[in-house]
Amino acid sequence: MVTYLDDQSESKRLGILSAYNILDTPPEADFDDLTQLAAQICETPMALISLLDAKRQWFKSAVGLAISETPRSIAFCHYTIQSDTPLIVEDARLDQRFAANPLVTREPHIRFYAGVPLVTADGHRLGTIAVIDQVPRQLTAEQITALQILSRQVMSQLEQRRSHGELLQREKYVQTVYYCQHWDFASQCGPSKRPGTAAGCGYFHV
């Protein structure tokens, strides 16, 4: 049975995740490069960047996996976001939390999992970067450190992406205001508003 974060904390976390406008977006090379790097550094056939929504974990990027999401109730990454520290599962079949998990007993037959939470500047854990193998194994201290560095790089990409989106929204707003004002000015200066353009716009000749 999965125990979720308390309702207030989880509601706030979900609101912050939503503000990034990242869920269900197409693949992006900046994120794919980081999952590829995670798989290479940790020498695993699978790696992913997951984001934990209310009822699902969604993969922004994945290496070696043919699925784009799973129910949150079976997500290893749900456990990872309970703490700021890495979650290392050397053999899932020997861990009572995961031994009966369908991701272990069926495809993709997870045996090894290592995940690091994606943590915002104000401490909210949105998801994970994780590596997976189908055989029991361990990571070196250097590999764990590298995975932690990659988690910060993922957050940096998320922040840049959000900032860029906010900038585009502001530019769109300014353009909309400009065109509305321009249209209003033009309508006030239309032929029906004048005998003369200046007079129709509130100006007069002396």
mmCIF file with all atom_site columns, C-alpha atoms in Angstrom:
data_model
loop_
_atom_site.group_PDB
_atom_site.id
_atom_site.type_symbol
_atom_site.label_atom_id
_atom_site.label_alt_id
_atom_site.label_comp_id
_atom_site.label_asym_id
_atom_site.label_entity_id
_atom_site.label_seq_id
_atom_site.pdbx_PDB_ins_code
_atom_site.Cartn_x
_atom_site.Cartn_y
_atom_site.Cartn_z
_atom_site.occupancy
_atom_site.B_iso_or_equiv
_atom_site.pdbx_formal_charge
_atom_site.auth_seq_id
_atom_site.auth_comp_id
_atom_site.auth_asym_id
_atom_site.auth_atom_id
_atom_site.pdbx_PDB_model_num
ATOM 1   C CA . MET A 1 1   ? 0.000   0.000  0.000   1.00 0.00 ? 1   MET A CA 1
ATOM 2   C CA . VAL A 1 2   ? 1.500   3.332  -1.072  1.00 0.00 ? 2   VAL A CA 1
ATOM 3   C CA . THR A 1 3   ? 1.435   6.104  1.525   1.00 0.00 ? 3   THR A CA 1
ATOM 4   C CA . TYR A 1 4   ? 1.174   9.515  -0.086  1.00 0.00 ? 4   TYR A CA 1
ATOM 5   C CA . LEU A 1 5   ? 2.445   12.801 1.271   1.00 0.00 ? 5   LEU A CA 1
ATOM 6   C CA . ASP A 1 6   ? -0.032  14.662 3.466   1.00 0.00 ? 6   ASP A CA 1
ATOM 7   C CA . ASP A 1 7   ? -2.800  16.350 1.491   1.00 0.00 ? 7   ASP A CA 1
ATOM 8   C CA . GLN A 1 8   ? -1.633  19.917 2.059   1.00 0.00 ? 8   GLN A CA 1
ATOM 9   C CA . SER A 1 9   ? 1.983   19.257 1.074   1.00 0.00 ? 9   SER A CA 1
ATOM 10  C CA . GLU A 1 10  ? 0.956   17.144 -1.899  1.00 0.00 ? 10  GLU A CA 1
ATOM 11  C CA . SER A 1 11  ? -1.533  19.732 -3.130  1.00 0.00 ? 11  SER A CA 1
ATOM 12  C CA . LYS A 1 12  ? 1.150   22.413 -3.019  1.00 0.00 ? 12  LYS A CA 1
ATOM 13  C CA . ARG A 1 13  ? 3.668   20.151 -4.759  1.00 0.00 ? 13  ARG A CA 1
ATOM 14  C CA . LEU A 1 14  ? 1.208   19.370 -7.546  1.00 0.00 ? 14  LEU A CA 1
ATOM 15  C CA . GLY A 1 15  ? 0.463   23.063 -8.002  1.00 0.00 ? 15  GLY A CA 1
ATOM 16  C CA . ILE A 1 16  ? 4.157   23.843 -8.369  1.00 0.00 ? 16  ILE A CA 1
ATOM 17  C CA . LEU A 1 17  ? 4.610   20.967 -10.818 1.00 0.00 ? 17  LEU A CA 1
ATOM 18  C CA . SER A 1 18  ? 1.698   22.272 -12.891 1.00 0.00 ? 18  SER A CA 1
ATOM 19  C CA . ALA A 1 19  ? 3.314   25.721 -13.067 1.00 0.00 ? 19  ALA A CA 1
ATOM 20  C CA . TYR A 1 20  ? 6.230   24.244 -15.015 1.00 0.00 ? 20  TYR A CA 1
ATOM 21  C CA . ASN A 1 21  ? 3.869   23.286 -17.885 1.00 0.00 ? 21  ASN A CA 1
ATOM 22  C CA . ILE A 1 22  ? 5.999   20.225 -18.582 1.00 0.00 ? 22  ILE A CA 1
ATOM 23  C CA . LEU A 1 23  ? 3.577   17.289 -18.363 1.00 0.00 ? 23  LEU A CA 1
ATOM 24  C CA . ASP A 1 24  ? 2.679   15.599 -21.664 1.00 0.00 ? 24  ASP A CA 1
ATOM 25  C CA . THR A 1 25  ? 5.104   17.734 -23.672 1.00 0.00 ? 25  THR A CA 1
ATOM 26  C CA . PRO A 1 26  ? 7.050   16.262 -26.624 1.00 0.00 ? 26  PRO A CA 1
ATOM 27  C CA . PRO A 1 27  ? 10.592  14.906 -26.219 1.00 0.00 ? 27  PRO A CA 1
ATOM 28  C CA . GLU A 1 28  ? 13.326  17.520 -25.941 1.00 0.00 ? 28  GLU A CA 1
ATOM 29  C CA . ALA A 1 29  ? 17.008  16.940 -26.688 1.00 0.00 ? 29  ALA A CA 1
ATOM 30  C CA . ASP A 1 30  ? 18.201  18.754 -23.559 1.00 0.00 ? 30  ASP A CA 1
ATOM 31  C CA . PHE A 1 31  ? 16.445  16.212 -21.348 1.00 0.00 ? 31  PHE A CA 1
ATOM 32  C CA . ASP A 1 32  ? 17.202  13.208 -23.570 1.00 0.00 ? 32  ASP A CA 1
ATOM 33  C CA . ASP A 1 33  ? 20.918  14.036 -23.396 1.00 0.00 ? 33  ASP A CA 1
ATOM 34  C CA . LEU A 1 34  ? 20.800  13.869 -19.599 1.00 0.00 ? 34  LEU A CA 1
ATOM 35  C CA . THR A 1 35  ? 19.084  10.470 -19.492 1.00 0.00 ? 35  THR A CA 1
ATOM 36  C CA . GLN A 1 36  ? 21.569  9.109  -22.026 1.00 0.00 ? 36  GLN A CA 1
ATOM 37  C CA . LEU A 1 37  ? 24.400  10.415 -19.882 1.00 0.00 ? 37  LEU A CA 1
ATOM 38  C CA . ALA A 1 38  ? 22.903  8.864  -16.741 1.00 0.00 ? 38  ALA A CA 1
ATOM 39  C CA . ALA A 1 39  ? 22.659  5.462  -18.430 1.00 0.00 ? 39  ALA A CA 1
ATOM 40  C CA . GLN A 1 40  ? 26.246  5.678  -19.689 1.00 0.00 ? 40  GLN A CA 1
ATOM 41  C CA . ILE A 1 41  ? 27.750  6.832  -16.395 1.00 0.00 ? 41  ILE A CA 1
ATOM 42  C CA . CYS A 1 42  ? 25.884  4.218  -14.353 1.00 0.00 ? 42  CYS A CA 1
ATOM 43  C CA . GLU A 1 43  ? 26.266  1.534  -17.037 1.00 0.00 ? 43  GLU A CA 1
ATOM 44  C CA . THR A 1 44  ? 22.579  0.623  -17.027 1.00 0.00 ? 44  THR A CA 1
ATOM 45  C CA . PRO A 1 45  ? 20.309  -0.288 -19.956 1.00 0.00 ? 45  PRO A CA 1
ATOM 46  C CA . MET A 1 46  ? 17.528  2.002  -18.712 1.00 0.00 ? 46  MET A CA 1
ATOM 47  C CA . ALA A 1 47  ? 17.343  5.560  -17.431 1.00 0.00 ? 47  ALA A CA 1
ATOM 48  C CA . LEU A 1 48  ? 14.510  8.036  -17.075 1.00 0.00 ? 48  LEU A CA 1
ATOM 49  C CA . ILE A 1 49  ? 13.376  11.455 -15.969 1.00 0.00 ? 49  ILE A CA 1
ATOM 50  C CA . SER A 1 50  ? 10.024  11.065 -14.253 1.00 0.00 ? 50  SER A CA 1
ATOM 51  C CA . LEU A 1 51  ? 7.548   13.607 -12.925 1.00 0.00 ? 51  LEU A CA 1
ATOM 52  C CA . LEU A 1 52  ? 5.011   12.566 -10.302 1.00 0.00 ? 52  LEU A CA 1
ATOM 53  C CA . ASP A 1 53  ? 1.485   13.747 -11.072 1.00 0.00 ? 53  ASP A CA 1
ATOM 54  C CA . ALA A 1 54  ? -1.502  13.030 -8.810  1.00 0.00 ? 54  ALA A CA 1
ATOM 55  C CA . LYS A 1 55  ? -2.183  9.505  -10.106 1.00 0.00 ? 55  LYS A CA 1
ATOM 56  C CA . ARG A 1 56  ? 0.696   8.718  -12.442 1.00 0.00 ? 56  ARG A CA 1
ATOM 57  C CA . GLN A 1 57  ? 4.387   9.037  -13.031 1.00 0.00 ? 57  GLN A CA 1
ATOM 58  C CA . TRP A 1 58  ? 5.082   10.505 -16.452 1.00 0.00 ? 58  TRP A CA 1
ATOM 59  C CA . PHE A 1 59  ? 8.418   10.182 -18.231 1.00 0.00 ? 59  PHE A CA 1
ATOM 60  C CA . LYS A 1 60  ? 9.768   13.363 -19.780 1.00 0.00 ? 60  LYS A CA 1
ATOM 61  C CA . SER A 1 61  ? 12.626  11.289 -21.136 1.00 0.00 ? 61  SER A CA 1
ATOM 62  C CA . ALA A 1 62  ? 13.469  7.588  -21.077 1.00 0.00 ? 62  ALA A CA 1
ATOM 63  C CA . VAL A 1 63  ? 16.199  5.295  -22.359 1.00 0.00 ? 63  VAL A CA 1
ATOM 64  C CA . GLY A 1 64  ? 15.463  1.594  -22.819 1.00 0.00 ? 64  GLY A CA 1
ATOM 65  C CA . LEU A 1 65  ? 11.768  1.863  -21.912 1.00 0.00 ? 65  LEU A CA 1
ATOM 66  C CA . ALA A 1 66  ? 8.894   1.644  -24.381 1.00 0.00 ? 66  ALA A CA 1
ATOM 67  C CA . ILE A 1 67  ? 6.313   3.253  -22.083 1.00 0.00 ? 67  ILE A CA 1
ATOM 68  C CA . SER A 1 68  ? 5.670   6.927  -21.342 1.00 0.00 ? 68  SER A CA 1
ATOM 69  C CA . GLU A 1 69  ? 4.003   6.613  -17.936 1.00 0.00 ? 69  GLU A CA 1
ATOM 70  C CA . THR A 1 70  ? 2.852   4.225  -15.211 1.00 0.00 ? 70  THR A CA 1
ATOM 71  C CA . PRO A 1 71  ? 0.314   4.455  -12.396 1.00 0.00 ? 71  PRO A CA 1
ATOM 72  C CA . ARG A 1 72  ? 1.841   6.286  -9.466  1.00 0.00 ? 72  ARG A CA 1
ATOM 73  C CA . SER A 1 73  ? 0.735   3.461  -7.182  1.00 0.00 ? 73  SER A CA 1
ATOM 74  C CA . ILE A 1 74  ? 3.463   1.195  -8.612  1.00 0.00 ? 74  ILE A CA 1
ATOM 75  C CA . ALA A 1 75  ? 6.137   3.839  -9.193  1.00 0.00 ? 75  ALA A CA 1
ATOM 76  C CA . PHE A 1 76  ? 9.517   3.329  -7.553  1.00 0.00 ? 76  PHE A CA 1
ATOM 77  C CA . CYS A 1 77  ? 9.958   7.066  -8.000  1.00 0.00 ? 77  CYS A CA 1
ATOM 78  C CA . HIS A 1 78  ? 7.061   7.733  -5.628  1.00 0.00 ? 78  HIS A CA 1
ATOM 79  C CA . TYR A 1 79  ? 9.283   6.457  -2.830  1.00 0.00 ? 79  TYR A CA 1
ATOM 80  C CA . THR A 1 80  ? 12.224  8.521  -4.075  1.00 0.00 ? 80  THR A CA 1
ATOM 81  C CA . ILE A 1 81  ? 10.384  11.829 -3.655  1.00 0.00 ? 81  ILE A CA 1
ATOM 82  C CA . GLN A 1 82  ? 9.714   11.107 0.020   1.00 0.00 ? 82  GLN A CA 1
ATOM 83  C CA . SER A 1 83  ? 13.280  12.224 0.776   1.00 0.00 ? 83  SER A CA 1
ATOM 84  C CA . ASP A 1 84  ? 16.011  14.501 -0.569  1.00 0.00 ? 84  ASP A CA 1
ATOM 85  C CA . THR A 1 85  ? 18.491  11.618 -0.592  1.00 0.00 ? 85  THR A CA 1
ATOM 86  C CA . PRO A 1 86  ? 18.997  8.993  -3.332  1.00 0.00 ? 86  PRO A CA 1
ATOM 87  C CA . LEU A 1 87  ? 16.945  5.808  -3.216  1.00 0.00 ? 87  LEU A CA 1
ATOM 88  C CA . ILE A 1 88  ? 19.044  2.737  -4.023  1.00 0.00 ? 88  ILE A CA 1
ATOM 89  C CA . VAL A 1 89  ? 17.372  -0.656 -4.463  1.00 0.00 ? 89  VAL A CA 1
ATOM 90  C CA . GLU A 1 90  ? 20.054  -3.238 -5.181  1.00 0.00 ? 90  GLU A CA 1
ATOM 91  C CA . ASP A 1 91  ? 17.634  -6.151 -5.702  1.00 0.00 ? 91  ASP A CA 1
ATOM 92  C CA . ALA A 1 92  ? 13.931  -5.343 -5.912  1.00 0.00 ? 92  ALA A CA 1
ATOM 93  C CA . ARG A 1 93  ? 12.935  -8.984 -5.440  1.00 0.00 ? 93  ARG A CA 1
ATOM 94  C CA . LEU A 1 94  ? 14.465  -8.896 -1.963  1.00 0.00 ? 94  LEU A CA 1
ATOM 95  C CA . ASP A 1 95  ? 12.795  -5.624 -0.977  1.00 0.00 ? 95  ASP A CA 1
ATOM 96  C CA . GLN A 1 96  ? 9.326   -6.049 0.533   1.00 0.00 ? 96  GLN A CA 1
ATOM 97  C CA . ARG A 1 97  ? 8.228   -2.686 -0.907  1.00 0.00 ? 97  ARG A CA 1
ATOM 98  C CA . PHE A 1 98  ? 8.805   -3.883 -4.465  1.00 0.00 ? 98  PHE A CA 1
ATOM 99  C CA . ALA A 1 99  ? 8.971   -7.689 -4.580  1.00 0.00 ? 99  ALA A CA 1
ATOM 100 C CA . ALA A 1 100 ? 5.353   -8.034 -5.789  1.00 0.00 ? 100 ALA A CA 1
ATOM 101 C CA . ASN A 1 101 ? 5.403   -4.884 -7.918  1.00 0.00 ? 101 ASN A CA 1
ATOM 102 C CA . PRO A 1 102 ? 4.254   -5.605 -11.512 1.00 0.00 ? 102 PRO A CA 1
ATOM 103 C CA . LEU A 1 103 ? 7.244   -3.618 -12.784 1.00 0.00 ? 103 LEU A CA 1
ATOM 104 C CA . VAL A 1 104 ? 9.377   -6.263 -11.073 1.00 0.00 ? 104 VAL A CA 1
ATOM 105 C CA . THR A 1 105 ? 7.360   -9.409 -11.763 1.00 0.00 ? 105 THR A CA 1
ATOM 106 C CA . ARG A 1 106 ? 6.584   -8.398 -15.353 1.00 0.00 ? 106 ARG A CA 1
ATOM 107 C CA . GLU A 1 107 ? 8.132   -6.102 -17.961 1.00 0.00 ? 107 GLU A CA 1
ATOM 108 C CA . PRO A 1 108 ? 10.471  -4.330 -17.629 1.00 0.00 ? 108 PRO A CA 1
ATOM 109 C CA . HIS A 1 109 ? 11.543  -6.798 -14.868 1.00 0.00 ? 109 HIS A CA 1
ATOM 110 C CA . ILE A 1 110 ? 13.237  -4.254 -12.649 1.00 0.00 ? 110 ILE A CA 1
ATOM 111 C CA . ARG A 1 111 ? 15.820  -5.702 -10.273 1.00 0.00 ? 111 ARG A CA 1
ATOM 112 C CA . PHE A 1 112 ? 18.057  -2.690 -9.659  1.00 0.00 ? 112 PHE A CA 1
ATOM 113 C CA . TYR A 1 113 ? 16.881  0.900  -9.228  1.00 0.00 ? 113 TYR A CA 1
ATOM 114 C CA . ALA A 1 114 ? 18.697  4.086  -8.253  1.00 0.00 ? 114 ALA A CA 1
ATOM 115 C CA . GLY A 1 115 ? 16.847  7.395  -8.221  1.00 0.00 ? 115 GLY A CA 1
ATOM 116 C CA . VAL A 1 116 ? 17.617  10.945 -7.144  1.00 0.00 ? 116 VAL A CA 1
ATOM 117 C CA . PRO A 1 117 ? 14.793  13.444 -6.541  1.00 0.00 ? 117 PRO A CA 1
ATOM 118 C CA . LEU A 1 118 ? 14.382  16.582 -8.641  1.00 0.00 ? 118 LEU A CA 1
ATOM 119 C CA . VAL A 1 119 ? 14.197  19.290 -5.990  1.00 0.00 ? 119 VAL A CA 1
ATOM 120 C CA . THR A 1 120 ? 13.155  22.901 -6.567  1.00 0.00 ? 120 THR A CA 1
ATOM 121 C CA . ALA A 1 121 ? 15.000  25.815 -4.938  1.00 0.00 ? 121 ALA A CA 1
ATOM 122 C CA . ASP A 1 122 ? 12.332  25.950 -2.231  1.00 0.00 ? 122 ASP A CA 1
ATOM 123 C CA . GLY A 1 123 ? 12.541  22.244 -1.484  1.00 0.00 ? 123 GLY A CA 1
ATOM 124 C CA . HIS A 1 124 ? 9.665   20.704 -3.439  1.00 0.00 ? 124 HIS A CA 1
ATOM 125 C CA . ARG A 1 125 ? 10.404  17.306 -4.981  1.00 0.00 ? 125 ARG A CA 1
ATOM 126 C CA . LEU A 1 126 ? 8.764   17.117 -8.405  1.00 0.00 ? 126 LEU A CA 1
ATOM 127 C CA . GLY A 1 127 ? 10.110  13.838 -9.716  1.00 0.00 ? 127 GLY A CA 1
ATOM 128 C CA . THR A 1 128 ? 13.335  11.930 -10.255 1.00 0.00 ? 128 THR A CA 1
ATOM 129 C CA . ILE A 1 129 ? 16.179  11.031 -12.508 1.00 0.00 ? 129 ILE A CA 1
ATOM 130 C CA . ALA A 1 130 ? 16.715  7.294  -12.191 1.00 0.00 ? 130 ALA A CA 1
ATOM 131 C CA . VAL A 1 131 ? 18.655  4.388  -13.644 1.00 0.00 ? 131 VAL A CA 1
ATOM 132 C CA . ILE A 1 132 ? 17.374  0.813  -13.863 1.00 0.00 ? 132 ILE A CA 1
ATOM 133 C CA . ASP A 1 133 ? 18.815  -2.615 -14.561 1.00 0.00 ? 133 ASP A CA 1
ATOM 134 C CA . GLN A 1 134 ? 17.365  -6.105 -14.899 1.00 0.00 ? 134 GLN A CA 1
ATOM 135 C CA . VAL A 1 135 ? 20.056  -7.657 -12.720 1.00 0.00 ? 135 VAL A CA 1
ATOM 136 C CA . PRO A 1 136 ? 21.015  -6.918 -9.099  1.00 0.00 ? 136 PRO A CA 1
ATOM 137 C CA . ARG A 1 137 ? 23.914  -4.511 -8.771  1.00 0.00 ? 137 ARG A CA 1
ATOM 138 C CA . GLN A 1 138 ? 25.429  -1.570 -6.936  1.00 0.00 ? 138 GLN A CA 1
ATOM 139 C CA . LEU A 1 139 ? 26.618  1.901  -7.865  1.00 0.00 ? 139 LEU A CA 1
ATOM 140 C CA . THR A 1 140 ? 29.960  3.366  -6.910  1.00 0.00 ? 140 THR A CA 1
ATOM 141 C CA . ALA A 1 141 ? 30.092  6.522  -4.808  1.00 0.00 ? 141 ALA A CA 1
ATOM 142 C CA . GLU A 1 142 ? 31.251  8.383  -7.908  1.00 0.00 ? 142 GLU A CA 1
ATOM 143 C CA . GLN A 1 143 ? 28.251  7.179  -9.922  1.00 0.00 ? 143 GLN A CA 1
ATOM 144 C CA . ILE A 1 144 ? 25.832  8.252  -7.186  1.00 0.00 ? 144 ILE A CA 1
ATOM 145 C CA . THR A 1 145 ? 27.474  11.680 -7.064  1.00 0.00 ? 145 THR A CA 1
ATOM 146 C CA . ALA A 1 146 ? 27.191  11.950 -10.845 1.00 0.00 ? 146 ALA A CA 1
ATOM 147 C CA . LEU A 1 147 ? 23.493  11.075 -10.661 1.00 0.00 ? 147 LEU A CA 1
ATOM 148 C CA . GLN A 1 148 ? 22.995  13.823 -8.075  1.00 0.00 ? 148 GLN A CA 1
ATOM 149 C CA . ILE A 1 149 ? 24.745  16.311 -10.353 1.00 0.00 ? 149 ILE A CA 1
ATOM 150 C CA . LEU A 1 150 ? 22.508  15.243 -13.235 1.00 0.00 ? 150 LEU A CA 1
ATOM 151 C CA . SER A 1 151 ? 19.424  15.766 -11.071 1.00 0.00 ? 151 SER A CA 1
ATOM 152 C CA . ARG A 1 152 ? 20.483  19.385 -10.574 1.00 0.00 ? 152 ARG A CA 1
ATOM 153 C CA . GLN A 1 153 ? 21.026  19.738 -14.307 1.00 0.00 ? 153 GLN A CA 1
ATOM 154 C CA . VAL A 1 154 ? 17.499  18.463 -14.947 1.00 0.00 ? 154 VAL A CA 1
ATOM 155 C CA . MET A 1 155 ? 16.120  21.068 -12.543 1.00 0.00 ? 155 MET A CA 1
ATOM 156 C CA . SER A 1 156 ? 18.190  23.748 -14.265 1.00 0.00 ? 156 SER A CA 1
ATOM 157 C CA . GLN A 1 157 ? 16.642  22.766 -17.597 1.00 0.00 ? 157 GLN A CA 1
ATOM 158 C CA . LEU A 1 158 ? 13.156  22.826 -16.079 1.00 0.00 ? 158 LEU A CA 1
ATOM 159 C CA . GLU A 1 159 ? 13.769  26.305 -14.646 1.00 0.00 ? 159 GLU A CA 1
ATOM 160 C CA . GLN A 1 160 ? 15.130  27.631 -17.940 1.00 0.00 ? 160 GLN A CA 1
ATOM 161 C CA . ARG A 1 161 ? 12.212  26.153 -19.815 1.00 0.00 ? 161 ARG A CA 1
ATOM 162 C CA . ARG A 1 162 ? 9.711   27.733 -17.423 1.00 0.00 ? 162 ARG A CA 1
ATOM 163 C CA . SER A 1 163 ? 11.452  31.132 -17.542 1.00 0.00 ? 163 SER A CA 1
ATOM 164 C CA . HIS A 1 164 ? 11.432  31.052 -21.332 1.00 0.00 ? 164 HIS A CA 1
ATOM 165 C CA . GLY A 1 165 ? 7.736   30.194 -21.334 1.00 0.00 ? 165 GLY A CA 1
ATOM 166 C CA . GLU A 1 166 ? 6.971   33.045 -18.950 1.00 0.00 ? 166 GLU A CA 1
ATOM 167 C CA . LEU A 1 167 ? 8.945   35.451 -21.157 1.00 0.00 ? 167 LEU A CA 1
ATOM 168 C CA . LEU A 1 168 ? 6.967   34.373 -24.212 1.00 0.00 ? 168 LEU A CA 1
ATOM 169 C CA . GLN A 1 169 ? 3.726   34.874 -22.282 1.00 0.00 ? 169 GLN A CA 1
ATOM 170 C CA . ARG A 1 170 ? 4.758   38.397 -21.279 1.00 0.00 ? 170 ARG A CA 1
ATOM 171 C CA . GLU A 1 171 ? 5.731   39.237 -24.858 1.00 0.00 ? 171 GLU A CA 1
ATOM 172 C CA . LYS A 1 172 ? 2.406   37.904 -26.088 1.00 0.00 ? 172 LYS A CA 1
ATOM 173 C CA . TYR A 1 173 ? 0.569   40.002 -23.496 1.00 0.00 ? 173 TYR A CA 1
ATOM 174 C CA . VAL A 1 174 ? 2.442   43.171 -24.489 1.00 0.00 ? 174 VAL A CA 1
ATOM 175 C CA . GLN A 1 175 ? 1.701   42.521 -28.165 1.00 0.00 ? 175 GLN A CA 1
ATOM 176 C CA . THR A 1 176 ? -1.970  41.947 -27.391 1.00 0.00 ? 176 THR A CA 1
ATOM 177 C CA . VAL A 1 177 ? -2.216  45.190 -25.418 1.00 0.00 ? 177 VAL A CA 1
ATOM 178 C CA . TYR A 1 178 ? -0.424  47.074 -28.185 1.00 0.00 ? 178 TYR A CA 1
ATOM 179 C CA . TYR A 1 179 ? -2.698  45.755 -30.922 1.00 0.00 ? 179 TYR A CA 1
ATOM 180 C CA . CYS A 1 180 ? -5.816  46.404 -28.847 1.00 0.00 ? 180 CYS A CA 1
ATOM 181 C CA . GLN A 1 181 ? -4.741  49.983 -28.209 1.00 0.00 ? 181 GLN A CA 1
ATOM 182 C CA . HIS A 1 182 ? -3.784  50.437 -31.859 1.00 0.00 ? 182 HIS A CA 1
ATOM 183 C CA . TRP A 1 183 ? -7.138  49.056 -33.000 1.00 0.00 ? 183 TRP A CA 1
ATOM 184 C CA . ASP A 1 184 ? -8.984  51.329 -30.550 1.00 0.00 ? 184 ASP A CA 1
ATOM 185 C CA . PHE A 1 185 ? -7.058  54.376 -31.775 1.00 0.00 ? 185 PHE A CA 1
ATOM 186 C CA . ALA A 1 186 ? -7.729  53.468 -35.404 1.00 0.00 ? 186 ALA A CA 1
ATOM 187 C CA . SER A 1 187 ? -11.442 52.981 -34.728 1.00 0.00 ? 187 SER A CA 1
ATOM 188 C CA . GLN A 1 188 ? -11.643 56.377 -33.028 1.00 0.00 ? 188 GLN A CA 1
ATOM 189 C CA . CYS A 1 189 ? -9.996  57.938 -36.061 1.00 0.00 ? 189 CYS A CA 1
ATOM 190 C CA . GLY A 1 190 ? -12.191 56.179 -38.625 1.00 0.00 ? 190 GLY A CA 1
ATOM 191 C CA . PRO A 1 191 ? -14.120 58.097 -41.330 1.00 0.00 ? 191 PRO A CA 1
ATOM 192 C CA . SER A 1 192 ? -17.307 58.128 -39.254 1.00 0.00 ? 192 SER A CA 1
ATOM 193 C CA . LYS A 1 193 ? -15.503 59.880 -36.423 1.00 0.00 ? 193 LYS A CA 1
ATOM 194 C CA . ARG A 1 194 ? -14.370 62.981 -38.260 1.00 0.00 ? 194 ARG A CA 1
ATOM 195 C CA . PRO A 1 195 ? -14.738 65.466 -40.785 1.00 0.00 ? 195 PRO A CA 1
ATOM 196 C CA . GLY A 1 196 ? -10.963 65.727 -40.442 1.00 0.00 ? 196 GLY A CA 1
ATOM 197 C CA . THR A 1 197 ? -8.564  63.140 -39.032 1.00 0.00 ? 197 THR A CA 1
ATOM 198 C CA . ALA A 1 198 ? -7.130  65.399 -36.373 1.00 0.00 ? 198 ALA A CA 1
ATOM 199 C CA . ALA A 1 199 ? -10.548 66.618 -35.254 1.00 0.00 ? 199 ALA A CA 1
ATOM 200 C CA . GLY A 1 200 ? -11.907 63.073 -35.186 1.00 0.00 ? 200 GLY A CA 1
ATOM 201 C CA . CYS A 1 201 ? -9.062  62.038 -32.900 1.00 0.00 ? 201 CYS A CA 1
ATOM 202 C CA . GLY A 1 202 ? -9.612  64.857 -30.485 1.00 0.00 ? 202 GLY A CA 1
ATOM 203 C CA . TYR A 1 203 ? -7.237  67.332 -32.119 1.00 0.00 ? 203 TYR A CA 1
ATOM 204 C CA . PHE A 1 204 ? -8.163  70.645 -33.747 1.00 0.00 ? 204 PHE A CA 1
ATOM 205 C CA . HIS A 1 205 ? -6.572  73.289 -35.936 1.00 0.00 ? 205 HIS A CA 1
ATOM 206 C CA . VAL A 1 206 ? -5.933  76.849 -34.817 1.00 0.00 ? 206 VAL A CA 1
#
